[in-house]
Structures are given as C-alpha cells and as structure tokens.
CSV table of C-alpha atoms and ligand atoms in Angstrom, one decimal:
chain,number,residue,atom,x,y,z
A,1,MET,CA,16.5,-9.9,5.8
A,2,SER,CA,16.2,-11.1,2.2
A,3,LEU,CA,13.6,-9.5,0.2
A,4,ALA,CA,12.1,-12.9,-0.5
A,5,THR,CA,11.5,-13.6,3.2
A,6,PRO,CA,7.9,-13.8,4.2
A,7,PRO,CA,6.9,-12.9,7.7
A,8,SER,CA,8.2,-15.5,10.1
A,9,THR,CA,6.9,-13.9,13.4
A,10,PRO,CA,3.3,-13.5,14.3
A,11,PRO,CA,1.9,-10.6,12.2
A,12,VAL,CA,1.9,-7.1,13.7
A,13,LEU,CA,-1.0,-6.1,11.5
A,14,ARG,CA,-3.9,-8.3,10.3
A,15,VAL,CA,-6.5,-6.9,7.9
A,16,THR,CA,-9.5,-9.1,7.1
A,17,ASP,CA,-12.2,-8.4,4.6
A,18,LEU,CA,-11.8,-4.6,4.8
A,19,LYS,CA,-14.4,-2.6,2.9
A,20,LYS,CA,-15.3,1.0,2.1
A,21,HIS,CA,-18.5,1.5,0.1
A,22,PHE,CA,-19.1,5.2,-0.4
A,23,PRO,CA,-22.8,5.9,-0.7
A,24,ILE,CA,-24.0,7.9,-3.8
A,25,LYS,CA,-26.7,10.2,-2.6
A,26,LYS,CA,-29.1,12.1,-4.9
A,27,GLY,CA,-32.2,14.3,-4.6
A,28,LEU,CA,-33.7,16.5,-2.0
A,29,PHE,CA,-33.7,13.8,0.7
A,30,SER,CA,-30.2,12.5,-0.1
A,31,THR,CA,-31.6,9.1,-1.1
A,32,VAL,CA,-28.8,6.5,-1.4
A,33,ARG,CA,-28.8,5.4,-5.1
A,34,GLY,CA,-25.8,3.1,-5.0
A,35,HIS,CA,-22.3,2.7,-3.7
A,36,VAL,CA,-18.8,3.3,-4.9
A,37,LYS,CA,-17.0,0.1,-3.9
A,38,ALA,CA,-13.6,1.7,-3.4
A,39,VAL,CA,-12.3,-1.1,-1.2
A,40,ASP,CA,-14.2,-4.4,-1.4
A,41,GLY,CA,-12.9,-7.2,0.8
A,42,VAL,CA,-9.2,-6.6,1.2
A,43,SER,CA,-7.3,-9.1,3.4
A,44,PHE,CA,-3.5,-9.4,4.2
A,45,GLU,CA,-1.0,-9.7,7.1
A,46,LEU,CA,2.1,-7.7,7.8
A,47,GLY,CA,5.0,-9.2,9.6
A,48,ARG,CA,7.5,-7.5,12.0
A,49,GLY,CA,10.3,-5.8,10.0
A,50,GLU,CA,8.5,-6.6,6.8
A,51,THR,CA,7.7,-4.3,3.9
A,52,LEU,CA,4.5,-5.1,2.0
A,53,GLY,CA,4.0,-3.2,-1.3
A,54,LEU,CA,0.5,-2.3,-2.4
A,55,VAL,CA,0.4,-1.5,-6.1
A,56,GLY,CA,-2.2,-0.9,-8.8
A,57,GLU,CA,-3.5,1.8,-11.2
A,58,SER,CA,-4.9,5.1,-9.9
A,59,GLY,CA,-8.4,4.5,-8.3
A,60,CYS,CA,-7.8,0.8,-7.5
A,61,GLY,CA,-8.3,1.5,-3.8
A,62,LYS,CA,-4.7,1.3,-2.5
A,63,THR,CA,-4.6,4.7,-0.8
A,64,THR,CA,-8.1,4.2,0.6
A,65,THR,CA,-7.0,0.9,2.1
A,66,GLY,CA,-4.1,2.7,4.0
A,67,ARG,CA,-6.5,5.4,5.2
A,68,LEU,CA,-9.1,2.8,6.4
A,69,ILE,CA,-6.5,1.0,8.5
A,70,LEU,CA,-5.7,4.4,10.2
A,71,LYS,CA,-9.4,5.3,10.4
A,72,LEU,CA,-8.8,8.5,8.5
A,73,VAL,CA,-11.7,7.1,6.5
A,74,GLU,CA,-14.4,5.2,8.4
A,75,PRO,CA,-14.5,1.6,7.2
A,76,SER,CA,-17.9,0.1,6.0
A,77,GLY,CA,-16.8,-3.3,7.3
A,78,GLY,CA,-13.9,-5.6,8.1
A,79,ASP,CA,-11.5,-6.3,10.8
A,80,VAL,CA,-8.2,-4.6,11.5
A,81,ARG,CA,-6.0,-5.8,14.4
A,82,LEU,CA,-2.6,-4.7,15.7
A,83,GLY,CA,-1.1,-7.8,17.3
A,84,ASP,CA,-3.7,-9.1,19.7
A,85,SER,CA,-5.7,-5.8,19.8
A,86,PRO,CA,-9.5,-5.8,19.4
A,87,ASN,CA,-11.0,-5.0,16.0
A,88,LEU,CA,-9.8,-1.4,15.5
A,89,ALA,CA,-12.2,-0.9,12.5
A,90,ALA,CA,-15.1,-1.2,14.9
A,91,LEU,CA,-13.6,0.9,17.8
A,92,PRO,CA,-15.0,4.4,18.6
A,93,ASN,CA,-12.4,7.0,17.9
A,94,ARG,CA,-11.6,7.7,21.6
A,95,GLN,CA,-10.7,4.1,22.3
A,96,TRP,CA,-8.6,4.0,19.1
A,97,LEU,CA,-6.2,6.7,20.3
A,98,PRO,CA,-3.8,4.4,22.4
A,99,TYR,CA,-3.4,2.2,19.2
A,100,ARG,CA,-2.8,5.3,17.0
A,101,ARG,CA,0.7,5.6,18.4
A,102,LYS,CA,1.7,2.2,17.1
A,103,ILE,CA,0.8,3.0,13.5
A,104,GLN,CA,1.7,6.2,11.7
A,105,MET,CA,1.4,7.5,8.1
A,106,ILE,CA,3.8,9.2,5.7
A,107,PHE,CA,1.9,11.2,3.1
A,108,GLN,CA,2.6,11.6,-0.6
A,109,ASP,CA,2.8,15.4,-0.6
A,110,PRO,CA,5.3,16.4,2.1
A,111,PHE,CA,4.4,20.1,1.8
A,112,SER,CA,0.6,19.9,2.2
A,113,SER,CA,1.0,17.4,5.0
A,114,LEU,CA,3.0,19.9,7.2
A,115,ASN,CA,1.4,22.9,8.8
A,116,PRO,CA,3.0,25.9,7.0
A,117,ARG,CA,2.5,28.2,10.1
A,118,MET,CA,4.3,26.0,12.5
A,119,PRO,CA,8.1,25.7,12.9
A,120,VAL,CA,9.4,22.2,12.4
A,121,GLY,CA,10.2,21.7,16.0
A,122,SER,CA,6.6,22.3,16.9
A,123,ILE,CA,5.3,20.1,14.2
A,124,ILE,CA,7.4,17.1,15.5
A,125,GLY,CA,6.9,18.1,19.1
A,126,GLU,CA,3.1,18.1,18.7
A,127,ALA,CA,3.0,14.4,18.3
A,128,LEU,CA,5.1,14.0,21.5
A,129,ALA,CA,2.7,16.3,23.4
A,130,ILE,CA,-0.5,14.5,22.2
A,131,HIS,CA,0.8,11.1,23.3
A,132,ASN,CA,2.5,12.6,26.4
A,133,LEU,CA,5.9,11.2,25.5
A,134,ALA,CA,8.1,14.1,26.4
A,135,PRO,CA,7.4,16.7,29.1
A,136,ARG,CA,7.5,20.4,28.0
A,137,GLY,CA,10.7,22.3,27.6
A,138,GLU,CA,14.2,20.9,27.3
A,139,ALA,CA,13.4,17.2,27.2
A,140,ARG,CA,11.0,17.7,24.3
A,141,ALA,CA,13.5,19.9,22.4
A,142,ARG,CA,16.2,17.3,23.0
A,143,ARG,CA,13.9,14.5,21.6
A,144,VAL,CA,13.0,16.7,18.6
A,145,ASN,CA,16.7,17.2,17.8
A,146,GLU,CA,17.4,13.4,18.1
A,147,LEU,CA,14.6,12.8,15.6
A,148,LEU,CA,15.9,15.4,13.2
A,149,GLU,CA,19.4,13.8,13.3
A,150,GLN,CA,17.9,10.3,12.8
A,151,VAL,CA,16.4,11.4,9.5
A,152,GLY,CA,19.6,13.2,8.4
A,153,LEU,CA,18.7,16.9,9.3
A,154,ASN,CA,20.5,19.0,11.8
A,155,ALA,CA,19.0,20.5,15.0
A,156,GLU,CA,18.9,24.0,13.5
A,157,ALA,CA,16.0,22.8,11.3
A,158,ALA,CA,13.7,22.8,14.3
A,159,LYS,CA,13.5,26.7,14.2
A,160,ARG,CA,12.7,26.9,10.5
A,161,PHE,CA,9.3,26.6,8.7
A,162,PRO,CA,8.4,23.9,6.1
A,163,HIS,CA,8.6,26.3,3.1
A,164,GLU,CA,12.3,26.8,3.8
A,165,PHE,CA,13.1,23.2,2.9
A,166,SER,CA,13.3,21.2,-0.3
A,167,GLY,CA,10.8,18.4,-1.2
A,168,GLY,CA,13.2,15.7,0.0
A,169,GLN,CA,13.9,17.5,3.3
A,170,ARG,CA,10.2,18.1,3.9
A,171,GLN,CA,9.6,14.3,3.4
A,172,ARG,CA,12.4,13.7,6.0
A,173,ILE,CA,10.5,16.0,8.4
A,174,GLY,CA,7.3,14.0,7.7
A,175,ILE,CA,9.3,10.8,8.5
A,176,ALA,CA,10.6,12.4,11.8
A,177,ARG,CA,7.1,13.3,12.8
A,178,ALA,CA,5.9,9.7,12.2
A,179,LEU,CA,8.9,8.3,14.2
A,180,ALA,CA,8.3,10.7,17.1
A,181,VAL,CA,5.7,8.3,18.8
A,182,GLN,CA,7.9,5.2,18.2
A,183,PRO,CA,5.5,3.4,16.0
A,184,GLU,CA,5.7,-0.3,15.0
A,185,ILE,CA,4.1,0.2,11.6
A,186,ILE,CA,4.3,3.0,9.1
A,187,ILE,CA,1.9,3.3,6.2
A,188,ALA,CA,3.8,5.1,3.5
A,189,ASP,CA,1.4,6.5,0.8
A,190,GLU,CA,3.4,7.2,-2.4
A,191,PRO,CA,6.1,8.8,-0.2
A,192,VAL,CA,8.6,9.4,-3.0
A,193,SER,CA,6.4,9.9,-6.1
A,194,ALA,CA,6.5,13.8,-5.7
A,195,LEU,CA,10.3,13.8,-5.4
A,196,ASP,CA,13.1,14.0,-8.0
A,197,VAL,CA,14.6,10.6,-8.9
A,198,SER,CA,17.9,11.3,-7.1
A,199,ILE,CA,16.1,12.4,-3.9
A,200,GLN,CA,13.8,9.4,-4.2
A,201,ALA,CA,16.8,7.1,-3.7
A,202,GLN,CA,17.9,9.0,-0.6
A,203,VAL,CA,14.5,8.8,1.0
A,204,ILE,CA,14.2,5.1,0.2
A,205,ASN,CA,17.6,4.4,1.7
A,206,LEU,CA,16.6,6.3,4.8
A,207,LEU,CA,13.4,4.2,5.1
A,208,GLU,CA,15.5,1.0,4.7
A,209,ASP,CA,18.0,2.1,7.4
A,210,LEU,CA,15.3,3.0,9.8
A,211,GLN,CA,13.7,-0.3,9.3
A,212,LYS,CA,16.9,-2.1,10.1
A,213,GLN,CA,17.5,0.1,13.2
A,214,MET,CA,14.0,0.0,14.6
A,215,GLY,CA,12.4,-3.2,13.2
A,216,LEU,CA,9.7,-1.1,11.6
A,217,SER,CA,7.0,-2.7,9.4
A,218,TYR,CA,6.0,-0.8,6.3
A,219,LEU,CA,2.8,-0.9,4.2
A,220,PHE,CA,4.3,0.8,1.1
A,221,ILE,CA,1.7,2.2,-1.3
A,222,SER,CA,2.9,3.0,-4.7
A,223,HIS,CA,2.2,2.8,-8.4
A,224,ASP,CA,5.9,2.6,-9.2
A,225,LEU,CA,6.9,-1.0,-9.6
A,226,GLY,CA,10.6,-0.1,-9.8
A,227,VAL,CA,10.5,1.3,-6.2
A,228,ILE,CA,8.3,-1.6,-5.1
A,229,GLY,CA,10.8,-4.1,-6.5
A,230,HIS,CA,13.7,-2.5,-4.7
A,231,LEU,CA,12.1,-2.1,-1.3
A,232,CYS,CA,9.4,-4.7,-0.7
A,233,HIS,CA,9.6,-8.2,0.7
A,234,ARG,CA,6.1,-9.0,-0.5
A,235,VAL,CA,3.8,-7.3,-3.0
A,236,ALA,CA,0.0,-7.2,-3.2
A,237,VAL,CA,-1.6,-6.1,-6.5
A,238,MET,CA,-5.0,-4.4,-6.4
A,239,TYR,CA,-7.6,-4.0,-9.1
A,240,LEU,CA,-11.0,-2.4,-8.6
A,241,GLY,CA,-10.9,-2.5,-4.8
A,242,LYS,CA,-9.7,-6.1,-4.4
A,243,ILE,CA,-6.3,-7.8,-4.2
A,244,VAL,CA,-5.8,-10.0,-7.2
A,245,GLU,CA,-2.3,-11.3,-6.5
A,246,ILE,CA,0.0,-11.4,-3.5
A,247,GLY,CA,3.3,-13.0,-2.9
A,248,PRO,CA,7.1,-12.6,-2.3
A,249,GLY,CA,8.4,-9.5,-4.2
A,250,PRO,CA,11.1,-11.2,-6.3
A,251,THR,CA,8.8,-14.1,-7.3
A,252,LEU,CA,5.8,-11.9,-8.1
A,253,LEU,CA,7.9,-9.4,-10.1
A,254,GLN,CA,9.9,-12.0,-12.0
A,255,GLN,CA,7.1,-14.5,-12.6
A,256,PRO,CA,3.7,-12.6,-12.4
A,257,ARG,CA,0.7,-15.0,-12.6
A,258,HIS,CA,-2.4,-12.8,-12.8
A,259,PRO,CA,-3.0,-11.3,-16.3
A,260,TYR,CA,-3.4,-7.9,-14.7
A,261,THR,CA,0.0,-8.1,-12.9
A,262,LYS,CA,1.5,-9.3,-16.2
A,263,ALA,CA,0.1,-6.2,-18.0
A,264,LEU,CA,1.4,-3.9,-15.3
A,265,LEU,CA,4.9,-5.3,-15.3
A,266,SER,CA,5.0,-5.3,-19.1
A,267,ALA,CA,4.7,-1.5,-19.0
A,268,VAL,CA,7.8,-1.1,-16.8
A,269,PRO,CA,10.6,0.3,-18.9
A,270,THR,CA,14.0,-1.3,-18.6
A,271,ILE,CA,17.3,-0.8,-20.4
A,272,GLU,CA,18.4,-4.4,-19.8
A,273,LYS,CA,17.4,-6.3,-23.0
A,274,GLU,CA,17.0,-9.7,-21.3
A,275,LYS,CA,14.6,-8.3,-18.7
A,276,ARG,CA,12.3,-6.7,-21.3
A,277,ARG,CA,8.8,-8.1,-21.5
A,278,LYS,CA,6.5,-8.2,-24.4
A,279,ARG,CA,4.2,-5.2,-23.9
A,280,ILE,CA,0.6,-6.2,-23.1
A,281,ILE,CA,-1.8,-3.4,-24.0
A,282,LEU,CA,-5.0,-3.7,-22.1
A,283,GLN,CA,-8.2,-2.9,-24.0
A,284,GLY,CA,-10.7,-0.4,-22.6
A,285,ASP,CA,-10.8,1.6,-19.4
A,286,VAL,CA,-11.0,0.5,-15.8
A,287,PRO,CA,-14.7,-0.2,-15.1
A,288,SER,CA,-16.7,1.8,-12.7
A,289,PRO,CA,-16.5,0.7,-9.1
A,290,VAL,CA,-20.1,1.7,-8.8
A,291,ASN,CA,-21.2,-1.2,-11.0
A,292,PRO,CA,-18.2,-3.6,-11.4
A,293,PRO,CA,-18.4,-6.3,-14.1
A,294,SER,CA,-19.9,-9.7,-13.2
A,295,GLY,CA,-17.7,-12.6,-12.3
A,296,CYS,CA,-14.0,-11.6,-12.4
A,297,HIS,CA,-13.9,-7.8,-12.4
A,298,PHE,CA,-11.0,-7.9,-14.8
A,299,HIS,CA,-12.8,-10.0,-17.5
A,300,PRO,CA,-13.7,-7.2,-20.0
A,301,ARG,CA,-10.0,-6.3,-20.3
A,302,CYS,CA,-8.4,-9.7,-19.9
A,303,PRO,CA,-6.7,-11.2,-23.0
A,304,TYR,CA,-7.1,-14.7,-21.5
A,305,ARG,CA,-10.8,-14.6,-20.4
A,306,PHE,CA,-12.6,-17.9,-20.9
A,307,ALA,CA,-15.9,-19.6,-20.0
A,308,PRO,CA,-16.2,-19.1,-16.2
A,309,CYS,CA,-14.7,-15.5,-16.1
A,310,ASP,CA,-17.9,-13.4,-16.5
A,311,LYS,CA,-19.9,-15.7,-14.2
A,312,VAL,CA,-17.8,-16.7,-11.2
A,313,TYR,CA,-15.6,-14.4,-9.1
A,314,PRO,CA,-12.3,-16.2,-8.5
A,315,GLY,CA,-11.1,-16.6,-4.9
A,316,LEU,CA,-7.5,-15.5,-3.9
A,317,ASP,CA,-6.2,-19.1,-3.8
A,318,PRO,CA,-2.6,-20.3,-3.0
A,319,ILE,CA,-0.6,-21.8,-5.9
A,320,GLY,CA,2.7,-23.6,-6.0
A,321,ASP,CA,4.4,-23.7,-2.5
A,322,GLY,CA,1.5,-21.5,-1.2
A,323,THR,CA,3.5,-18.3,-0.8
A,324,VAL,CA,1.8,-16.8,-3.9
A,325,ARG,CA,-2.0,-16.3,-4.0
A,326,VAL,CA,-3.8,-15.5,-7.2
A,327,GLY,CA,-7.4,-14.6,-7.9
A,328,CYS,CA,-7.7,-16.1,-11.4
A,329,HIS,CA,-9.5,-19.1,-12.9
A,330,LEU,CA,-6.5,-19.9,-15.1
A,331,TYR,CA,-4.8,-21.5,-12.0
A,332,ASP,CA,-7.9,-23.3,-10.7
A,333,PRO,CA,-7.4,-27.0,-11.3
A,334,LYS,CA,-11.2,-27.2,-11.8
A,335,TYR,CA,-10.9,-25.4,-15.1
A,336,LYS,CA,-7.7,-27.1,-16.3
A,337,GLU,CA,-9.4,-28.7,-19.3
A,338,GLN,CA,-11.1,-25.5,-20.5
A,339,LEU,CA,-8.0,-23.2,-20.5
A,340,PRO,CA,-7.9,-20.9,-23.5
A,341,GLU,CA,-5.4,-21.6,-26.3
A,342,SER,CA,-3.8,-18.1,-25.9
A,343,PHE,CA,-2.8,-18.9,-22.4
A,344,ARG,CA,-1.5,-22.4,-23.2
A,345,ASN,CA,0.6,-20.9,-26.0
A,346,SER,CA,2.0,-18.2,-23.7
A,347,ALA,CA,3.5,-21.0,-21.5
A,348,SER,CA,6.2,-21.4,-24.2
A,349,SER,CA,7.1,-17.7,-24.1
A,350,PRO,CA,9.5,-16.7,-21.2
A,351,ALA,CA,8.3,-13.1,-21.5
A,352,THR,CA,4.7,-14.1,-20.5
A,353,ALA,CA,5.2,-17.5,-18.9
A,354,PRO,CA,2.2,-18.5,-16.7
B,1,SF4,FE1,-8.7,-13.1,-16.8
B,1,SF4,FE2,-10.5,-14.9,-16.2
B,1,SF4,FE3,-8.3,-14.8,-14.8
B,1,SF4,FE4,-10.1,-12.9,-14.6
B,1,SF4,S1,-10.3,-15.0,-14.0
B,1,SF4,S2,-7.9,-12.6,-14.8
B,1,SF4,S3,-10.9,-12.8,-16.7
B,1,SF4,S4,-8.5,-15.3,-17.0
C-alpha cells in the first residue's frame, strides 16, 4: 500500500465530534467554575490497514483523543464506532468489553505500562485469560511463545521480568500484549519517543511488518513529524483540542496548507538543502484551553490572520481534490478578495507555498 493511499474500504473506526471538557471545580462545594476543553469536536475515519498520524504540540489533545476512543477517559460527548457497532462513547463499561478486544493501545513508556511484579509470560497471558482466548496451561504458554516470536523475542523471555529488558525490548513486550487479543486497531501513543533513535527504527519496522501480516489499522500519536512522515498514510494536525488539517501524509508534509502545519513543519531539521523550509517562528504561547481565543483559536499566533479570523471559527473544509481538509479562512472562496498581502506574497515562495 502506498503511503498516499486513503482508505478504500469501509472505515474500521469512525470518530465524530468527540469531546472531553474537564470541569474545573473550586470551593467547599466543588462548584464547577469552567471547563478545560482538552478535546473539542474531533472527527475522523480510519480505514482497514491504514495508519493515521495524529500530530501537534504537547497539550493539543492528541493523547486524550486516543484515551477517549478506548474509554480510558470518559468522553463528554461524541460518537465512536468500530465498523457497524453502536456508539461506544455512550456504552456502559460492561457492554464495552466485547469491543475492547478489537482495539488495543501501545503506551509511550514501555516500563511503566508493564507490571514490574509479573513475569512477561503472565503479562501477555493475562489478556488471553480476560478475553477467554486460550485455556489455562500449555495452550496459553504456546500462544505466549508465538506472540513473543512474532515481535522478535525468544520464548525464554516469558520467564523473565520487565526490568530485565532494554527499552526497545520492553516496547516489543507491550506490542505482544496488544496483539494477544488479535485486535483490528492499535492506538500507538508516542510508542517510540522514549527510545534511542536506532531502536526507534527497529520498533517502527516491526509495526510496519505486523500491519502487512495482519492488516492492522494504526492511530499513531506522535509529535515527531519525521516518524509520522515515514509511517503514516494520512496525517491529522491538532491544535487546541481540534483538528485543523487532515490529508494524505506525503501531500500534507510536502505542501502544508494551514499556517500552523506550516510552522510545525518549518521546525523539522533536515540535512537536505532543497528540503529545508524557511523557519516560521510563532509568536506567543499556546492559549489556555479553558478560555480559547474567539474565532479561529490560532489567530493570536497566526502570521496571516485577517478580517474574519477573530470572529468566525473556520470549518474543516475540503480543498483541491477533496482528500485534504483545512480549517482556515485563507482557503475559503468567500474571503478570496480579502486575503492578506503576506499570504499572497508567500504563494511565490516554494518554501511556504499556500
Ligand atoms: Fe490564520 Fe485566520 Fe487561517 Fe486561523 S483562519 S489559521 S487565523 S489565517
């Protein structure tokens, strides 16, 4: 499958208008004084065998989005469906268990995500027991060994404890645990950011091989655009709890449209001179998700902001052939006559071409 290929089969995961507003409580009676809008209306689809990258600065809501899908954090609203399932975001936890098998998570820190008191065989076997996938004894031990081999570890690892392994090996154990229940979808939350660069490549190659063998779909959460560019068929960029641009990986990374995506990409170091972009330094800090700016939430930091930006929130609208969607007034034909000079001029610069 080419990295540019969008999902061609019915989506295995559909997320619509997903929200998490954490209440801010104060005083003796825990009166709610406001909300932190960590995720504020996120929608996307994930195809079978597809990798969708979710990127953005720390605190943009990408990790919370992954946790909401798995109900590790209770959603405030929205709709999450696996194939033709009911809305999982609204299901009570007991009814959610049968679907839990189809979607698994790989965590950022492989050490803290593994129980240090349990041998690896028991850690992986636990998932098999919960979902009643291998009876006790020999059958379970055989399945654990198969899983260890699948992720490049030998059977002897089952008797050892997590602290006896390196970071990369521990991440392989985390992957084996996720694979134990034969999921369709894996949410990988910064799975390589705690690893050395050489080990990162091994784990990424392993994830790619497993996808080819098993047809897995990945929601790959990362702040590392290099990794995202290597692995993801499509990329979604988040800012302050919302997706601001989504499209095929190669298109989005070579020709970013949203000013925030341009700024993110301009900060990626490269040794190839022709690929270097003019660095865009954003002014100010990320605003508070408690009280986001009016209109486009990015407007206080945007070098191209113009008349409608602080008044109207832009929709995530398709542009060009429709595979890319951008939440920015610069691409809205309604405002064509009002475009700022700085943006018109940037059209002549290949480094920042709109
Ligand atoms: Fe910048 Fe306006 Fe586009 Fe927001 S809508 S990214 S402020 S140009």
